[in-house]
CSV table of C-alpha atoms in Angstrom, one decimal:
chain,number,residue,atom,x,y,z
T,18,MET,CA,153.3,154.1,120.4
T,19,ILE,CA,149.6,154.0,119.2
T,20,ASN,CA,149.2,156.5,116.4
T,21,GLN,CA,145.7,158.1,115.4
T,22,GLU,CA,145.0,155.5,112.7
T,23,ASN,CA,145.4,152.5,115.4
T,24,TYR,CA,143.0,155.1,118.1
T,25,ILE,CA,140.6,154.4,115.3
T,26,LEU,CA,140.8,150.8,114.9
T,27,LEU,CA,140.2,150.2,118.5
T,28,ASP,CA,137.2,152.7,118.6
T,29,LEU,CA,135.9,150.7,115.6
T,30,LEU,CA,136.6,147.5,117.6
T,31,ASP,CA,134.8,149.0,120.6
T,32,LEU,CA,131.8,150.1,118.4
T,33,LEU,CA,131.2,146.9,116.9
T,34,GLN,CA,131.4,144.9,120.2
T,35,LYS,CA,129.0,147.3,121.9
T,36,TYR,CA,126.4,148.0,119.1
T,37,THR,CA,126.4,144.7,117.0
T,38,ASP,CA,125.5,141.1,117.6
T,39,GLY,CA,124.3,138.2,115.4
T,40,ASN,CA,120.8,140.0,115.1
T,41,HIS,CA,122.1,143.5,115.2
T,42,THR,CA,124.3,144.6,112.1
T,43,LEU,CA,125.5,148.1,111.0
T,44,THR,CA,126.3,149.4,107.6
T,45,GLN,CA,129.2,151.9,106.8
T,46,THR,CA,126.7,155.0,107.1
T,47,GLN,CA,125.5,154.1,110.5
T,48,ILE,CA,129.0,153.5,111.7
T,49,LEU,CA,130.0,156.8,110.6
T,50,ASN,CA,127.2,158.2,112.3
T,51,ILE,CA,128.0,156.5,115.7
T,52,LEU,CA,131.8,157.6,115.4
T,53,LYS,CA,130.7,161.2,115.1
T,54,GLU,CA,127.9,161.3,117.9
T,55,GLU,CA,129.2,159.1,120.6
T,56,TYR,CA,132.9,158.8,120.1
T,57,GLY,CA,133.4,162.4,118.5
T,58,ILE,CA,135.4,161.1,115.7
T,59,LEU,CA,134.7,162.8,112.2
T,60,VAL,CA,136.5,160.9,109.2
T,61,ALA,CA,135.6,160.1,105.7
T,62,ARG,CA,133.8,157.2,104.6
T,63,LYS,CA,136.8,156.0,102.8
T,64,THR,CA,138.9,156.0,106.1
T,65,VAL,CA,136.0,153.8,107.8
T,66,LYS,CA,136.2,151.6,104.8
T,67,ASN,CA,139.9,151.1,104.9
T,68,ASN,CA,140.1,150.4,108.6
T,69,MET,CA,137.2,147.9,108.7
T,70,GLU,CA,139.1,145.9,105.8
T,71,LYS,CA,142.4,145.9,108.5
T,72,LEU,CA,140.0,144.8,111.2
T,73,MET,CA,138.6,142.1,108.9
T,74,SER,CA,142.4,141.0,108.4
T,75,TYR,CA,142.9,140.8,112.0
T,76,THR,CA,140.2,139.0,113.3
T,77,LYS,CA,137.9,136.1,112.2
T,78,ARG,CA,135.2,137.6,114.8
T,79,LEU,CA,134.0,140.3,112.3
T,80,ASN,CA,131.4,139.2,110.2
T,81,TYR,CA,129.8,141.1,107.1
T,82,LYS,CA,128.0,141.0,103.7
T,83,THR,CA,129.2,142.0,100.3
T,84,THR,CA,127.2,143.4,97.6
T,85,LYS,CA,127.9,144.5,94.4
T,86,ARG,CA,127.6,148.0,92.7
T,87,ARG,CA,127.8,149.4,89.4
T,88,TYR,CA,129.7,152.6,88.6
T,89,ILE,CA,130.9,154.4,85.6
T,90,ASN,CA,134.7,154.5,85.1
T,91,LYS,CA,135.4,158.4,84.4
T,92,LYS,CA,138.7,157.4,82.5
T,93,THR,CA,136.9,154.7,80.2
T,94,ASN,CA,133.5,156.1,80.5
T,95,GLU,CA,132.3,152.4,80.8
T,96,LYS,CA,130.2,150.7,83.4
T,97,GLU,CA,132.1,148.5,85.9
T,98,ILE,CA,131.2,146.4,89.1
T,99,TYR,CA,132.8,146.7,92.3
T,100,GLU,CA,132.2,144.9,95.7
T,101,THR,CA,131.5,147.1,99.0
T,102,TYR,CA,131.1,145.7,102.5
T,103,THR,CA,127.8,146.0,104.7
T,104,ASP,CA,125.9,144.6,107.8
T,105,PHE,CA,128.8,144.5,109.9
T,106,TRP,CA,128.6,142.7,113.3
T,107,TYR,CA,130.9,141.1,115.7
T,108,GLU,CA,130.7,137.4,117.1
T,109,HIS,CA,131.1,137.4,120.7
T,110,ASP,CA,132.5,134.8,123.1
T,111,PHE,CA,129.3,133.7,124.3
T,112,GLU,CA,125.8,133.3,123.0
T,113,PRO,CA,123.0,135.3,124.9
T,114,SER,CA,121.5,132.2,126.6
T,115,GLU,CA,125.1,131.1,127.8
T,116,LEU,CA,125.3,134.5,129.4
T,117,ARG,CA,122.1,134.2,131.0
T,118,LEU,CA,123.0,130.9,132.5
T,119,LEU,CA,126.1,132.1,134.0
T,120,ILE,CA,124.0,135.4,135.4
T,121,ASP,CA,121.3,133.0,136.8
T,122,SER,CA,123.9,131.0,138.6
T,123,ILE,CA,125.1,134.2,140.1
T,124,LEU,CA,121.8,135.5,140.6
T,125,PHE,CA,120.3,132.6,142.6
T,126,SER,CA,123.8,131.8,144.6
T,127,LYS,CA,123.2,132.3,148.4
T,128,GLN,CA,127.3,132.5,148.7
T,129,ILE,CA,127.7,135.9,147.1
T,130,PRO,CA,126.6,139.0,148.7
T,131,SER,CA,124.1,141.1,146.5
T,132,SER,CA,126.9,143.8,146.0
T,133,GLN,CA,129.3,141.5,144.8
T,134,ARG,CA,126.5,139.7,142.4
T,135,ALA,CA,125.7,143.4,141.0
T,136,ASP,CA,129.3,143.9,140.1
T,137,LEU,CA,129.6,140.4,138.5
T,138,ILE,CA,126.6,140.6,136.4
T,139,GLU,CA,127.8,144.0,135.1
T,140,LYS,CA,130.9,142.4,134.1
T,141,ILE,CA,129.2,139.6,132.3
T,142,GLU,CA,126.8,142.2,130.6
T,143,GLY,CA,130.0,143.5,129.2
T,144,LEU,CA,130.8,140.4,127.2
T,145,SER,CA,127.8,140.9,124.8
T,146,SER,CA,126.3,143.9,123.0
T,147,LYS,CA,124.2,146.5,124.7
T,148,TYR,CA,121.0,144.6,123.5
T,149,PHE,CA,121.6,141.8,126.0
T,150,ASN,CA,119.1,142.1,128.6
T,151,ALA,CA,120.3,140.7,131.8
T,152,ARG,CA,117.3,141.2,134.4
T,153,MET,CA,119.6,143.0,136.9
T,154,ALA,CA,116.5,143.9,139.0
T,155,HIS,CA,115.8,140.5,140.0
T,156,ILE,CA,118.9,140.3,142.3
T,157,HIS,CA,117.3,142.6,144.9
T,158,THR,CA,114.5,140.0,145.5
T,159,LEU,CA,117.1,137.6,146.8
T,160,SER,CA,119.0,140.1,149.5
T,161,SER,CA,117.5,138.1,152.2
T,162,ASP,CA,119.3,134.7,151.3
T,163,GLU,CA,122.5,136.5,150.9
T,164,SER,CA,125.8,135.2,152.5
T,165,ARG,CA,127.0,137.1,155.5
T,166,ASN,CA,130.8,136.3,154.5
T,167,SER,CA,132.2,139.1,152.2
T,168,GLN,CA,135.4,137.2,152.0
T,169,LEU,CA,134.3,134.5,149.7
T,170,PHE,CA,136.3,135.6,146.6
T,171,ASN,CA,139.4,136.2,148.7
T,172,THR,CA,139.1,132.9,150.1
T,173,ILE,CA,138.7,131.2,146.7
T,174,ALA,CA,141.7,132.9,145.6
T,175,GLN,CA,143.8,131.9,148.4
T,176,LEU,CA,142.8,128.1,148.3
T,177,ASP,CA,143.2,128.1,144.5
T,178,ASP,CA,146.9,129.4,144.8
T,179,ALA,CA,147.6,126.9,147.5
T,180,ILE,CA,146.1,124.0,145.6
T,181,THR,CA,148.1,125.0,142.6
T,182,ASN,CA,151.3,125.4,144.6
T,183,GLN,CA,150.7,122.1,146.7
T,184,LYS,CA,150.7,124.3,149.8
T,185,GLN,CA,148.9,124.1,153.3
T,186,VAL,CA,146.2,126.7,154.1
T,187,ALA,CA,145.1,127.9,157.4
T,188,PHE,CA,141.8,129.7,158.3
T,189,TYR,CA,139.0,130.2,160.6
T,190,TYR,CA,135.6,128.2,160.3
T,191,ASN,CA,132.4,129.8,161.0
T,192,LYS,CA,128.9,128.8,162.1
T,193,TYR,CA,125.7,131.1,162.4
T,194,GLN,CA,124.7,132.0,165.9
T,195,ILE,CA,121.7,134.2,167.1
T,196,ASN,CA,123.0,137.6,169.1
T,197,GLU,CA,121.5,139.3,171.7
T,198,ARG,CA,119.3,141.3,169.2
T,199,ALA,CA,117.8,138.1,167.9
T,200,LYS,CA,120.0,138.6,164.6
T,201,LEU,CA,122.1,135.9,162.8
T,202,GLU,CA,125.5,136.4,163.1
T,203,LEU,CA,128.6,134.3,161.6
T,204,THR,CA,131.0,133.5,164.4
T,205,PRO,CA,134.3,131.5,164.5
T,206,GLN,CA,134.5,128.2,166.1
T,207,LEU,CA,136.3,128.2,169.4
T,208,THR,CA,138.6,126.0,171.1
T,209,LYS,CA,138.0,124.5,174.6
T,210,ASP,CA,139.7,127.5,176.2
T,211,GLY,CA,137.7,130.0,174.3
T,212,GLU,CA,140.1,130.9,171.7
T,213,VAL,CA,139.4,131.3,168.3
T,214,ARG,CA,140.2,128.0,166.5
T,215,GLU,CA,142.7,127.9,163.5
T,216,TYR,CA,142.0,125.3,161.0
T,217,VAL,CA,145.5,123.9,159.4
T,218,MET,CA,144.6,121.8,156.3
T,219,ASN,CA,146.0,120.2,153.3
T,220,PRO,CA,143.7,121.4,150.6
T,221,TYR,CA,142.8,119.2,147.0
T,222,GLN,CA,140.0,120.2,145.4
T,223,ILE,CA,137.4,123.1,145.4
T,224,VAL,CA,133.9,121.6,144.5
T,225,THR,CA,130.3,122.5,144.3
T,226,ALA,CA,127.5,120.5,145.8
T,227,ASN,CA,123.9,121.4,146.8
T,228,GLY,CA,124.4,124.9,145.8
T,229,HIS,CA,127.6,125.5,148.0
T,230,TYR,CA,131.3,125.7,147.4
T,231,TYR,CA,133.1,123.1,149.4
T,232,LEU,CA,136.8,122.7,149.8
T,233,ILE,CA,137.8,118.6,149.9
T,234,CYS,CA,141.0,118.5,152.3
T,235,ASN,CA,142.9,116.6,155.0
T,236,ASN,CA,143.8,117.3,158.3
T,237,ASP,CA,147.5,116.3,159.3
T,238,LYS,CA,145.7,115.0,162.6
T,239,TYR,CA,143.6,112.5,160.7
T,240,ASP,CA,143.9,110.0,158.0
T,241,ASN,CA,140.8,110.7,156.1
T,242,LEU,CA,139.2,113.7,154.0
T,243,SER,CA,137.1,116.5,155.0
T,244,HIS,CA,134.8,118.8,153.5
T,245,TYR,CA,134.4,122.6,154.4
T,246,ARG,CA,132.1,125.0,153.1
T,247,LEU,CA,133.6,128.1,151.7
T,248,ASP,CA,131.1,130.8,152.5
T,249,ARG,CA,131.9,129.6,156.1
T,250,ILE,CA,135.5,130.0,155.9
T,251,THR,CA,137.3,133.3,156.9
T,252,GLU,CA,140.8,134.6,157.4
T,253,CYS,CA,142.0,132.3,154.7
T,254,LYS,CA,145.7,132.1,153.9
T,255,MET,CA,148.3,129.9,152.2
T,256,LEU,CA,151.1,128.6,154.3
T,257,LYS,CA,154.8,128.0,153.3
T,258,ARG,CA,154.6,124.3,154.5
T,259,ARG,CA,153.8,121.7,151.6
T,260,ARG,CA,150.5,119.8,151.9
T,261,LYS,CA,150.4,116.1,152.4
T,262,LYS,CA,150.4,114.0,149.1
T,263,ILE,CA,146.9,112.9,148.5
T,264,GLU,CA,147.9,109.5,148.0
T,265,LYS,CA,149.0,109.2,151.6
T,266,VAL,CA,145.4,109.8,152.7
T,267,GLU,CA,143.5,107.0,153.5
T,268,GLY,CA,141.5,105.3,150.6
T,269,GLN,CA,143.4,107.9,148.1
T,270,ARG,CA,146.3,105.3,147.2
T,271,TYR,CA,146.0,106.1,143.7
T,272,GLY,CA,144.9,109.7,143.9
T,273,LEU,CA,141.2,111.4,144.2
T,274,ASN,CA,138.7,110.0,142.1
T,275,LEU,CA,136.6,113.1,142.2
T,276,SER,CA,133.4,111.6,140.4
T,277,GLN,CA,133.3,108.7,142.7
T,278,HIS,CA,133.9,111.0,145.7
T,279,MET,CA,131.1,113.1,144.9
T,280,ALA,CA,128.7,110.1,144.3
T,281,GLU,CA,129.6,108.8,147.6
T,282,HIS,CA,129.3,111.8,149.5
T,283,ILE,CA,126.0,113.5,148.2
T,284,TYR,CA,125.9,115.9,151.4
T,285,MET,CA,129.5,116.2,151.7
T,286,PHE,CA,129.4,114.6,155.3
T,287,ARG,CA,132.8,113.2,156.3
T,288,GLY,CA,133.3,109.7,157.5
T,289,GLU,CA,133.6,106.1,155.6
T,290,SER,CA,131.6,105.2,152.7
T,291,SER,CA,129.8,101.5,152.7
T,292,SER,CA,127.8,99.4,150.4
T,293,VAL,CA,123.9,100.1,151.1
T,294,GLN,CA,121.1,98.2,149.8
T,295,LEU,CA,117.8,99.8,149.6
T,296,ARG,CA,114.5,99.0,147.8
T,297,PHE,CA,112.4,102.1,146.5
T,298,ASP,CA,109.3,103.1,144.4
T,299,LYS,CA,110.4,103.1,140.9
T,300,ARG,CA,108.6,106.6,140.4
T,301,LEU,CA,111.5,107.8,142.6
T,302,LEU,CA,114.1,106.6,139.8
T,303,SER,CA,114.9,109.9,138.1
T,304,ASP,CA,115.6,111.3,141.6
T,305,PHE,CA,117.7,108.5,142.7
T,306,VAL,CA,120.1,108.9,139.7
T,307,ASP,CA,120.4,112.5,140.0
T,308,TRP,CA,121.5,112.2,143.5
T,309,PHE,CA,123.8,109.0,143.0
T,310,GLY,CA,124.7,108.7,139.3
T,311,THR,CA,124.8,106.2,137.1
T,312,GLU,CA,128.3,104.2,137.3
T,313,GLN,CA,128.2,103.2,141.0
T,314,ILE,CA,124.5,101.7,141.0
T,315,HIS,CA,123.5,98.1,140.8
T,316,PHE,CA,120.0,97.1,140.3
T,317,SER,CA,118.2,93.8,141.3
T,318,ASN,CA,114.7,92.1,141.9
T,319,GLN,CA,112.7,94.6,139.6
T,320,THR,CA,109.0,94.6,139.6
T,321,GLU,CA,106.3,96.7,137.9
T,322,GLU,CA,106.4,99.2,140.7
T,323,GLN,CA,109.6,98.8,143.1
T,324,VAL,CA,113.3,97.8,142.5
T,325,THR,CA,116.3,97.1,144.7
T,326,ALA,CA,119.5,99.0,144.5
T,327,ARG,CA,123.0,98.8,145.8
T,328,VAL,CA,125.2,101.7,145.9
T,329,THR,CA,128.4,102.8,147.7
T,330,VAL,CA,128.0,105.8,149.7
T,331,ASN,CA,128.7,107.6,152.9
T,332,LEU,CA,126.5,106.1,155.5
T,333,MET,CA,125.4,109.4,157.4
T,334,ALA,CA,124.5,111.0,153.9
T,335,MET,CA,122.5,107.7,153.1
T,336,ARG,CA,120.9,108.2,156.5
T,337,LYS,CA,119.8,111.6,155.8
T,338,TRP,CA,118.9,110.8,152.1
T,339,ALA,CA,116.6,107.9,153.3
T,340,LEU,CA,114.8,109.9,155.7
T,341,GLN,CA,114.2,112.7,153.2
T,342,TYR,CA,112.6,109.8,151.0
T,343,ALA,CA,111.3,107.7,153.9
T,344,THR,CA,107.6,107.4,152.4
T,345,HIS,CA,109.2,105.7,149.2
T,346,VAL,CA,112.4,104.1,150.5
T,347,ARG,CA,113.3,101.4,152.6
T,348,VAL,CA,117.0,100.4,153.3
T,349,LEU,CA,117.5,96.7,153.7
T,350,SER,CA,121.4,96.9,154.8
T,351,PRO,CA,123.7,97.5,156.6
T,352,GLN,CA,121.6,96.7,159.8
T,353,SER,CA,123.2,99.3,161.7
T,354,LEU,CA,121.9,101.9,159.2
T,355,VAL,CA,118.5,100.5,159.4
T,356,ASP,CA,118.6,100.6,163.2
T,357,GLU,CA,119.7,104.3,163.1
T,358,ILE,CA,117.1,105.2,160.6
T,359,ARG,CA,114.4,103.2,162.4
T,360,GLU,CA,115.2,105.1,165.4
T,361,ASP,CA,115.3,108.4,163.9
T,362,ILE,CA,111.6,107.9,162.4
T,363,GLN,CA,110.6,106.9,165.8
T,364,LYS,CA,112.1,110.2,167.2
T,365,ALA,CA,110.2,111.9,164.7
T,366,VAL,CA,107.0,110.5,165.3
T,367,GLU,CA,107.5,111.5,168.9
T,368,ASN,CA,108.4,114.9,168.1
T,369,TYR,CA,104.8,115.2,166.3
T,370,GLN,CA,102.9,113.7,169.3
C-alpha cells in the first residue's frame, strides 16, 4: 500500500520530469509553489527537503547544486555553516536533439497514418520536459502522402512475434488501384479464380529500405528469399507451424548476412545477385557508396574523372539504378544486363519522340 508520504515522492518525481531539464532548474521554494498551485498539495519546506533527499538516494538522474549558508545556533549562540540543496533538475533518457530525430522519422514516414503519427509524437513529447518543442503542427502538411493502411502497427506486432517464436505467418498482400471515383484504394492481390490470395511465409527479418519497412521471408514453394512491404500487408496473423530454417534457403547456408543482403538488394527486388562491373564519373562516388556501402566494392582503372567498380548486386536492382544515373554511368558486364539496359534506354527515347 502506498502511504501519503510515498504519494508526495511520486508527485515530486512527476513535477521534476515535467518542469525541469538541463536548461531549466527549480529551487525548493519554486517546487513548493508548483506543488500548491498545480498538485493541490500544501506541505512544509522541511517536508520537501526530506523527500528531495530521499529521491536523491533513489535515483542518480536527479541533479542539484549545494550552497553553504550561515546561521546562529540558538543553543550555543555561535555562527555555524550548513549545506542546502537548490537548482534541482531531472536528467531525461533522451536529449532534445535525439527526440527531434525520432519525431522527424515519424513525421516524414509515408507508412504511418496521420492520426497515429500524432499519437506517437505526443508520447515522445512526454519523454522530456514541457519546454521541449516538437513542432507538432508540421504533421498536417504531410496528410496527402499518408498510408491508406491502418493495420501497420498490428502487422509489425504479429511479424515480430512470429520471428521471435520462429513461426510461419499468413497475410494478404495489396496493391493500389484507381476505383470508379478516380480515387486510389488499396486492394488485395487475387488468385486466378478471383479469390483473395493468402500468402503463407517463413519470416526472418524486418528491415527498412528507401523509406519503407520490408519483411525478408521465404515462400515454402521456392528456395529463395522474398521481400514484402509492410504497408502493403493486411490481415497478418501468426500460424502454429514452425518456419523453415534460414539455412535451408538457397544461398543462406551460414545464416542471413543482413548487411550483405541489404547491400545487394538496394531496391529490395527479389532474384539472383551477380557480379557487375561498371564505369562512372567520380563526382558520383559519394552517391555510389551511399547505395552500395563500402565493403562489397572493388575499384580499378582510376583516372582523374572516372573509375571502374565491381560490386555484387541484385541484377534487377542494378538495372534500375543504372537507368537512374544513366548520364553518368555505363555498365560493362555482364553482357545480358548491358543488353537489357540498352533496350530500356531505347524504349525511353521512343517514349519521348
